[in-house]
Coordinates of C-alpha atoms in Angstrom, one line a residue:
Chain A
X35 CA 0.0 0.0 0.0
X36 CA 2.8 2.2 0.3
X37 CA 2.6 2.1 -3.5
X38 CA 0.4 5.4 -3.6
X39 CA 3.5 7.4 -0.9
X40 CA 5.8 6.3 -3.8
X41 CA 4.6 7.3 -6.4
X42 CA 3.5 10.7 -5.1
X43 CA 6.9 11.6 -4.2
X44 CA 7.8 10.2 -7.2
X45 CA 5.6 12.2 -9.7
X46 CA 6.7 15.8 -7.1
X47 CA 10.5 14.8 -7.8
X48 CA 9.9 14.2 -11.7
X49 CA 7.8 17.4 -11.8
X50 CA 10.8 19.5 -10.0
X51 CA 13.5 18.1 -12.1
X52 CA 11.4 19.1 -15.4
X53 CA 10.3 22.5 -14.8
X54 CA 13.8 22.8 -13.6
X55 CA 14.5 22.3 -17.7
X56 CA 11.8 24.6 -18.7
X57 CA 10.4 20.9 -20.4
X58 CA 6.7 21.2 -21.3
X59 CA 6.1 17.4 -21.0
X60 CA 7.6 14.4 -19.0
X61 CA 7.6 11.6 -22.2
X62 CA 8.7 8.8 -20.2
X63 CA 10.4 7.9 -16.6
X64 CA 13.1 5.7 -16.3
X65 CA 12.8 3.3 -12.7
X66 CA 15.3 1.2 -10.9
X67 CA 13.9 -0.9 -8.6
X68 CA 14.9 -3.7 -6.8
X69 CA 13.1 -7.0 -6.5
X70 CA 13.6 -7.5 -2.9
X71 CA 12.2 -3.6 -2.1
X72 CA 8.8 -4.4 -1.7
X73 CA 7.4 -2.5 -4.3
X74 CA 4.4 -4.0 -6.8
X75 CA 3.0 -3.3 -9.9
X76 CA 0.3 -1.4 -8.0
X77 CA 2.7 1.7 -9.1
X78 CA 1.2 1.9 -12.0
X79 CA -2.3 2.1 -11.1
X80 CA -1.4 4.8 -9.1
X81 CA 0.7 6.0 -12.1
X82 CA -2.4 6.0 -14.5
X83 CA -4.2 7.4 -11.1
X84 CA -2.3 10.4 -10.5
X85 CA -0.1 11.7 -13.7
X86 CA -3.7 13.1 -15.5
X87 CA -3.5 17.4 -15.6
X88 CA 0.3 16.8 -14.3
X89 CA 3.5 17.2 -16.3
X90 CA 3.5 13.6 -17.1
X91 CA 0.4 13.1 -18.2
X92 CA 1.0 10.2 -20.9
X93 CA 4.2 9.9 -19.8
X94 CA 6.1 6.2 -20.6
X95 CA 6.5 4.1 -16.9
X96 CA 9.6 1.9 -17.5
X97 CA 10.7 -0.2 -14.7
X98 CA 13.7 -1.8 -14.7
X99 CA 13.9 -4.4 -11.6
X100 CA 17.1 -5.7 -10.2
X101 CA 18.1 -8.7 -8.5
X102 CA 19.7 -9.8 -5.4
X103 CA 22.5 -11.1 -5.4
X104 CA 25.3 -13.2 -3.9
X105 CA 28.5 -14.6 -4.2
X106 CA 29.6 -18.3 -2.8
X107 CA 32.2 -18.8 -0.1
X108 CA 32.3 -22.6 -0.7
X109 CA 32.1 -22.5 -4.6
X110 CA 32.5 -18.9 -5.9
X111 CA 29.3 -19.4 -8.0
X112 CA 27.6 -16.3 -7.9
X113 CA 23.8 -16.7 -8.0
X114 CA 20.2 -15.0 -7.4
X115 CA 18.2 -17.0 -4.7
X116 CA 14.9 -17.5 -5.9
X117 CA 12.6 -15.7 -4.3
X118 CA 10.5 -18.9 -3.8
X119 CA 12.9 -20.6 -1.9
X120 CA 13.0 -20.3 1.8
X121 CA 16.8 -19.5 2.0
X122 CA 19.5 -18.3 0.5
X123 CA 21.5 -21.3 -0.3
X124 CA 24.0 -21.4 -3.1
X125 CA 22.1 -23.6 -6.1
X126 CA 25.5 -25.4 -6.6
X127 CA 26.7 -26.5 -3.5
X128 CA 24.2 -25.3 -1.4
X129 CA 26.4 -23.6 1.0
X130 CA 25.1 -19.9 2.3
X131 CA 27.2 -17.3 0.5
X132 CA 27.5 -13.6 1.4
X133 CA 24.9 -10.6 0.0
X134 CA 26.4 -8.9 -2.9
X135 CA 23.4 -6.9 -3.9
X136 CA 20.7 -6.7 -1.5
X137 CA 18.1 -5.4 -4.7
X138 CA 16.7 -2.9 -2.7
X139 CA 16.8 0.1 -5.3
X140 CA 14.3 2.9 -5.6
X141 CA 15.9 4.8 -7.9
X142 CA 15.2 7.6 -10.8
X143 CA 17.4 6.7 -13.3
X144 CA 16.3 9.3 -16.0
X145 CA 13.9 11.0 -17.3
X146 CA 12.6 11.8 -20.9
X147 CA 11.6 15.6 -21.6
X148 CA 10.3 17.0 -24.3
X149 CA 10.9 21.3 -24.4
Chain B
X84 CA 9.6 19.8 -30.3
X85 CA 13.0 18.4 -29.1
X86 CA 12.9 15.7 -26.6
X87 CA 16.1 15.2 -24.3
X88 CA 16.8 12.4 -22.0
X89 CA 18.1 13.2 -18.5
X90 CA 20.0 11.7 -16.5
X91 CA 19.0 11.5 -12.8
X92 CA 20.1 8.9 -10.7
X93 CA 18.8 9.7 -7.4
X94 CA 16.7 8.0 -5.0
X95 CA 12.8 7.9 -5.3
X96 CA 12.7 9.3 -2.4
X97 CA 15.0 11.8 -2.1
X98 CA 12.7 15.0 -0.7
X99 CA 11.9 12.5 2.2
X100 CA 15.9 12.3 2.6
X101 CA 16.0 15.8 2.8
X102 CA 13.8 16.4 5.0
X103 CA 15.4 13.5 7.5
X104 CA 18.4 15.2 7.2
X105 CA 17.2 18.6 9.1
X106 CA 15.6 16.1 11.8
X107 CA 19.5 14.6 11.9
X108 CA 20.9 17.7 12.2
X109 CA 18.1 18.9 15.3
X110 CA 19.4 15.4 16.8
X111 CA 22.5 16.1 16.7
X112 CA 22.3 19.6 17.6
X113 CA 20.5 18.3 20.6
X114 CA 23.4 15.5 21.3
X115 CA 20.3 12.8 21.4
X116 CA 20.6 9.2 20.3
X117 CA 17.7 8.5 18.1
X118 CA 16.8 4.9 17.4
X119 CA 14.0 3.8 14.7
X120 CA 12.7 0.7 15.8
X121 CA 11.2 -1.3 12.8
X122 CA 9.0 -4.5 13.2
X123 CA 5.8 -6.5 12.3
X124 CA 3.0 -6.1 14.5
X125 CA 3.5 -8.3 17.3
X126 CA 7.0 -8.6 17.6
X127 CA 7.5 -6.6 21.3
X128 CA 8.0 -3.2 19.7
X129 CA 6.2 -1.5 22.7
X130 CA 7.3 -4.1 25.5
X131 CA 11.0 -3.6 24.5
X132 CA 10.8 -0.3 24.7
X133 CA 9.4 0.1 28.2
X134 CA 11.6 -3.3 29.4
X135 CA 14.5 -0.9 28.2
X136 CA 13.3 2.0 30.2
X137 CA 13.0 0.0 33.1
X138 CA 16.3 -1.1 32.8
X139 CA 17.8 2.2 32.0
X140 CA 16.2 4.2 35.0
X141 CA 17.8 7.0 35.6
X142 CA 20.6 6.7 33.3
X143 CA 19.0 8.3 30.8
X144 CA 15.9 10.7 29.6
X145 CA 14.3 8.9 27.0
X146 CA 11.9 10.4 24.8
X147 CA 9.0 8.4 22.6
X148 CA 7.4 9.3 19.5
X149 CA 4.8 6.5 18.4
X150 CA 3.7 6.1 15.2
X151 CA 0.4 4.0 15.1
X152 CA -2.2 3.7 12.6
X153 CA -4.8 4.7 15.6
X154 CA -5.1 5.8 19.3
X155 CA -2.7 6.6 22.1
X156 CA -2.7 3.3 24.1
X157 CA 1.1 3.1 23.6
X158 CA 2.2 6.4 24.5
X159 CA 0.3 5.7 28.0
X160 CA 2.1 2.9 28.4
X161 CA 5.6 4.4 28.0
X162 CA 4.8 7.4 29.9
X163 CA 3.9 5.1 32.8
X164 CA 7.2 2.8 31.9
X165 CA 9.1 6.2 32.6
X166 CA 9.8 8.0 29.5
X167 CA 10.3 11.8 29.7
X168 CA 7.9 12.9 27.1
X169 CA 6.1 11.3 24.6
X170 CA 4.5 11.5 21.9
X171 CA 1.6 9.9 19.2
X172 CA 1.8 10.3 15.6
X173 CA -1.5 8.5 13.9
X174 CA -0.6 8.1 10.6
X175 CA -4.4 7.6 9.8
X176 CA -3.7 4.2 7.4
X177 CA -0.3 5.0 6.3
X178 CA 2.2 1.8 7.0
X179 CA 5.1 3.8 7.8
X180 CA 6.3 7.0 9.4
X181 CA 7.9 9.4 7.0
X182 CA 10.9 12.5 8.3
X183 CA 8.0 15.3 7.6
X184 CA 5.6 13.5 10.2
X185 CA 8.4 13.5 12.5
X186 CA 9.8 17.0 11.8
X187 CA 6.4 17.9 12.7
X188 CA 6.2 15.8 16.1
X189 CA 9.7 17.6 17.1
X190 CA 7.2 20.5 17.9
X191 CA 5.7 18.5 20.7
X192 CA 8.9 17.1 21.7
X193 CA 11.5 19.4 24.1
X194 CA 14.7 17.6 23.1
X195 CA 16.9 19.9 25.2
X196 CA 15.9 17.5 27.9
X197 CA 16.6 14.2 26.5
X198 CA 19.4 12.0 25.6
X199 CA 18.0 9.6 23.7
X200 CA 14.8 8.8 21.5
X201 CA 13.0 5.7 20.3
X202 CA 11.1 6.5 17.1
X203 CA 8.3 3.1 17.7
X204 CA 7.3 2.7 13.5
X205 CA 4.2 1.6 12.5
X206 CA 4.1 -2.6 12.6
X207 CA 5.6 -3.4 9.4
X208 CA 8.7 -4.8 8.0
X209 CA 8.7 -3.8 4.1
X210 CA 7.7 -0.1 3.8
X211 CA 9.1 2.0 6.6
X212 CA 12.6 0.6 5.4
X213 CA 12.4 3.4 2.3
X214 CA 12.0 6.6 4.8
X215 CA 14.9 7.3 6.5
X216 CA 13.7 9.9 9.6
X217 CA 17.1 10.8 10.6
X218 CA 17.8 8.0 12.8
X219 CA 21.3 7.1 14.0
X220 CA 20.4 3.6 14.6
X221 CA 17.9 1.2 13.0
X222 CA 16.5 -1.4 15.1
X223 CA 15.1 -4.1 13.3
X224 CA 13.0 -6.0 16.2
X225 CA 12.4 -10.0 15.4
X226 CA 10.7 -12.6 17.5
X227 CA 11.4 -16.0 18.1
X228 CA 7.1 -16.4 17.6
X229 CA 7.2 -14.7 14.4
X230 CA 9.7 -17.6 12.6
X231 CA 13.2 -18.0 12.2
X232 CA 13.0 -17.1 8.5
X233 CA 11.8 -13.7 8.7
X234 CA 15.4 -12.8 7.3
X235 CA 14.4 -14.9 4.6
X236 CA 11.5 -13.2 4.0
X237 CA 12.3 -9.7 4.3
X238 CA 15.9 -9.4 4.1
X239 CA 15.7 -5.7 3.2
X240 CA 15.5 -4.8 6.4
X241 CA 17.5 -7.5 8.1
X242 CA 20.5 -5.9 5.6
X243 CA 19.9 -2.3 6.5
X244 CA 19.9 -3.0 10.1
X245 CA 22.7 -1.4 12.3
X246 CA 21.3 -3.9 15.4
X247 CA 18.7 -6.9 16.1
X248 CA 16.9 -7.6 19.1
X249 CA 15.6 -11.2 18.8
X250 CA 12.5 -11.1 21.6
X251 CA 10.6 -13.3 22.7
X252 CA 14.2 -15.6 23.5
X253 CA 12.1 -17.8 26.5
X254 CA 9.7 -19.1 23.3
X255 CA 12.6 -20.4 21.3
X256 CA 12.1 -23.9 21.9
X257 CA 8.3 -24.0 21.9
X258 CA 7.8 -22.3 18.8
X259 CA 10.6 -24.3 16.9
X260 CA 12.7 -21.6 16.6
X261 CA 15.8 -22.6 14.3
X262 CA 18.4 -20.5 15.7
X263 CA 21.5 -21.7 13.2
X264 CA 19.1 -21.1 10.9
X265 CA 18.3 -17.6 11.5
X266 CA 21.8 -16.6 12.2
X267 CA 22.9 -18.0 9.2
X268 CA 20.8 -16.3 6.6
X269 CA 21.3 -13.1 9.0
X270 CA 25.3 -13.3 8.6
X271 CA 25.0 -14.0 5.2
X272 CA 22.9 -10.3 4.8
X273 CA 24.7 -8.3 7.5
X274 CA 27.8 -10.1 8.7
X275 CA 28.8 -8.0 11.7
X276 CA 25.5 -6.9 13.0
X277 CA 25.0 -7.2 16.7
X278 CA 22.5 -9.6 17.2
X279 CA 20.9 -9.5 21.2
X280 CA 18.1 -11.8 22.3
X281 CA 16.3 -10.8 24.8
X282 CA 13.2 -11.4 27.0
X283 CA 10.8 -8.9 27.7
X284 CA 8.6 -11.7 30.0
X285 CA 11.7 -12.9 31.9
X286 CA 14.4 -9.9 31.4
X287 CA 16.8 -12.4 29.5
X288 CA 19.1 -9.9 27.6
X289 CA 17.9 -6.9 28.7
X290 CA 21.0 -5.8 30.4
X291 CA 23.4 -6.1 27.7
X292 CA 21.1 -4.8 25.0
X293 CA 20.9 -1.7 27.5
X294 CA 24.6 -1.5 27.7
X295 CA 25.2 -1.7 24.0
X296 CA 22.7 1.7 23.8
X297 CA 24.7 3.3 26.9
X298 CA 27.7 2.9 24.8
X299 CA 26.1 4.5 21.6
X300 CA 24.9 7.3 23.6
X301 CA 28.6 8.1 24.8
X302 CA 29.6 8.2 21.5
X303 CA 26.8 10.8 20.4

């Protein structure tokens, strides 16, 4: 549910950053977000929701998701525990490695104006 | 009609960042510990705070802010447990606290007179992990009830942890806790963490995990 905080701050940093430019429309926003942060595709309800009489309105919503990540003591395999699972054991040896990304992004990555 | 791609690269929530940082500053100003303390509902969030008040007596003025969905139940109780002030942010539905709410608690709050500050977060482990407050210290609070593989689970917040209280310690064996099990995928997310288990029904642990914030408050 905190879908609707996120993307409100969201659209009020996009809409900062592109008046900043003088840009008369937001075409698309570029996301980075990590699998493991918790965040669902309820964004983009509130997306279609919210961006109407704003900046964005009609703007492109692309999500790029990362994953976490970790790297083998026993083996050096580095692997993605799926999510599934119930631990975070290596696939190949089945030892538990150490975190190497914890995929916990909530990032702008960029933004697409059009002036 | 040129269109021009910009490059941004910052986090989502980055005017909430901001405004945490002015609350970090008024901390520090002020010389106060402050601790978020981040659970599920049910974990002990309230009972660890007033077991740790207890425990601390005079040593230091503790101040509460409490951040429920609803009501003021748990600000009675840590008055009562002997915190210096308190207060109760209703966050009407929200599932986290966010720095603005508590910039606007500060009001209500006389810091001057405190030395440290337990920020209790709404009962959730995913969301309040995004808003930083301007904490020093987040507690992520487990419990033996809850399952050994809540770091499985929700290792966000197990990773961005600076300490764990595992509560609920005198359940361990009745609820099947799997202690190797939950230390393992803990150390695997946050190798050096401390890790303290503690009681609040029997006082297990209490003494250390006190000592542990005596030292941090030094240090502030």
């Amino acid at each position: 549910m905190h879908e609707f905080s996120i993307m409100t701050y969201l659209l009020e940093g996009v809409e900062a950053e592109a008046r900043q430019r003088q840009a008369r429309k937001v075409t698309a926003i570029n996301l980075i977000l990590g699998e493991r942060a918790g965040i669902d595709d309820s964004l983009l309800f509130y997306f279609d929701e919210l961006t109407p009489g704003t900046i964005a309105e009609g703007a492109k919503l692309n999500i790029r998701r990362t994953k976490m990540s970790f790297v083998c003591a026993a083996c050096d395999a580095e692997y993605s525990p799926d999510p599934k699972r119930g631990d975070f054991a290596c696939p190949r040896c089945g030892e538990v490695g150490q975190l190497t990304n914890d995929a916990s992004d909530l990032l702008i990555e960029s933004i697409e104006i059009a002036t | 009609m040129n269109v021009h791609n910009i490059k941004i690269v910052k986090n989502l929530l980055d005017a909430n960042d901001q405004v945490a940082a002015r609350n970090r500053q008024r901390f520090d100003d002020a010389g106060i510990l402050v601790v978020n303390v981040i659970a599920s509902p049910g974990a002990g969030k309230t009972s660890v705070i007033t077991k740790t008040l207890q425990t601390l007596g005079d040593r230091a003025a503790v101040g509460v802010i409490e951040g429920d969905i609803a009501g003021s139940i748990d600000t009675e109780k840590v008055l009562s447990a002997g915190a210096a002030d308190a207060v109760q942010i209703n966050t009407g539905g929200n599932c986290h606290l966010e720095a603005n709410m508590i910039e606007q608690a500060l009001g209500d709050l006389e810091l001057d007179r405190l030395n440290l500050l337990f920020i209790e977060n709404v009962g959730n482990l995913i969301c309040p992990n995004h808003w930083t407050l301007g904490e020093d210290i987040k507690l992520c609070l487990s419990s033996t009830a809850e399952g050994h593989d809540k770091p499985v689970k929700y290792p966000e917040i197990f990773t961005a942890c600076d300490v764990i209280v595992l509560n609920k310690i005198d359940l361990a064996e009745m609820v099947d806790f799997e202690r190797d099990f939950f230390y393992e995928s803990v150390r695997a997310l946050n190798s050096d963490v401390p890790i303290f288990e503690v009681s609040c029904r029997n006082g297990t642990g209490l003494e250390e995990w006190t000592d542990w914030l005596l030292t941090r408050m030094k240090e502030t």
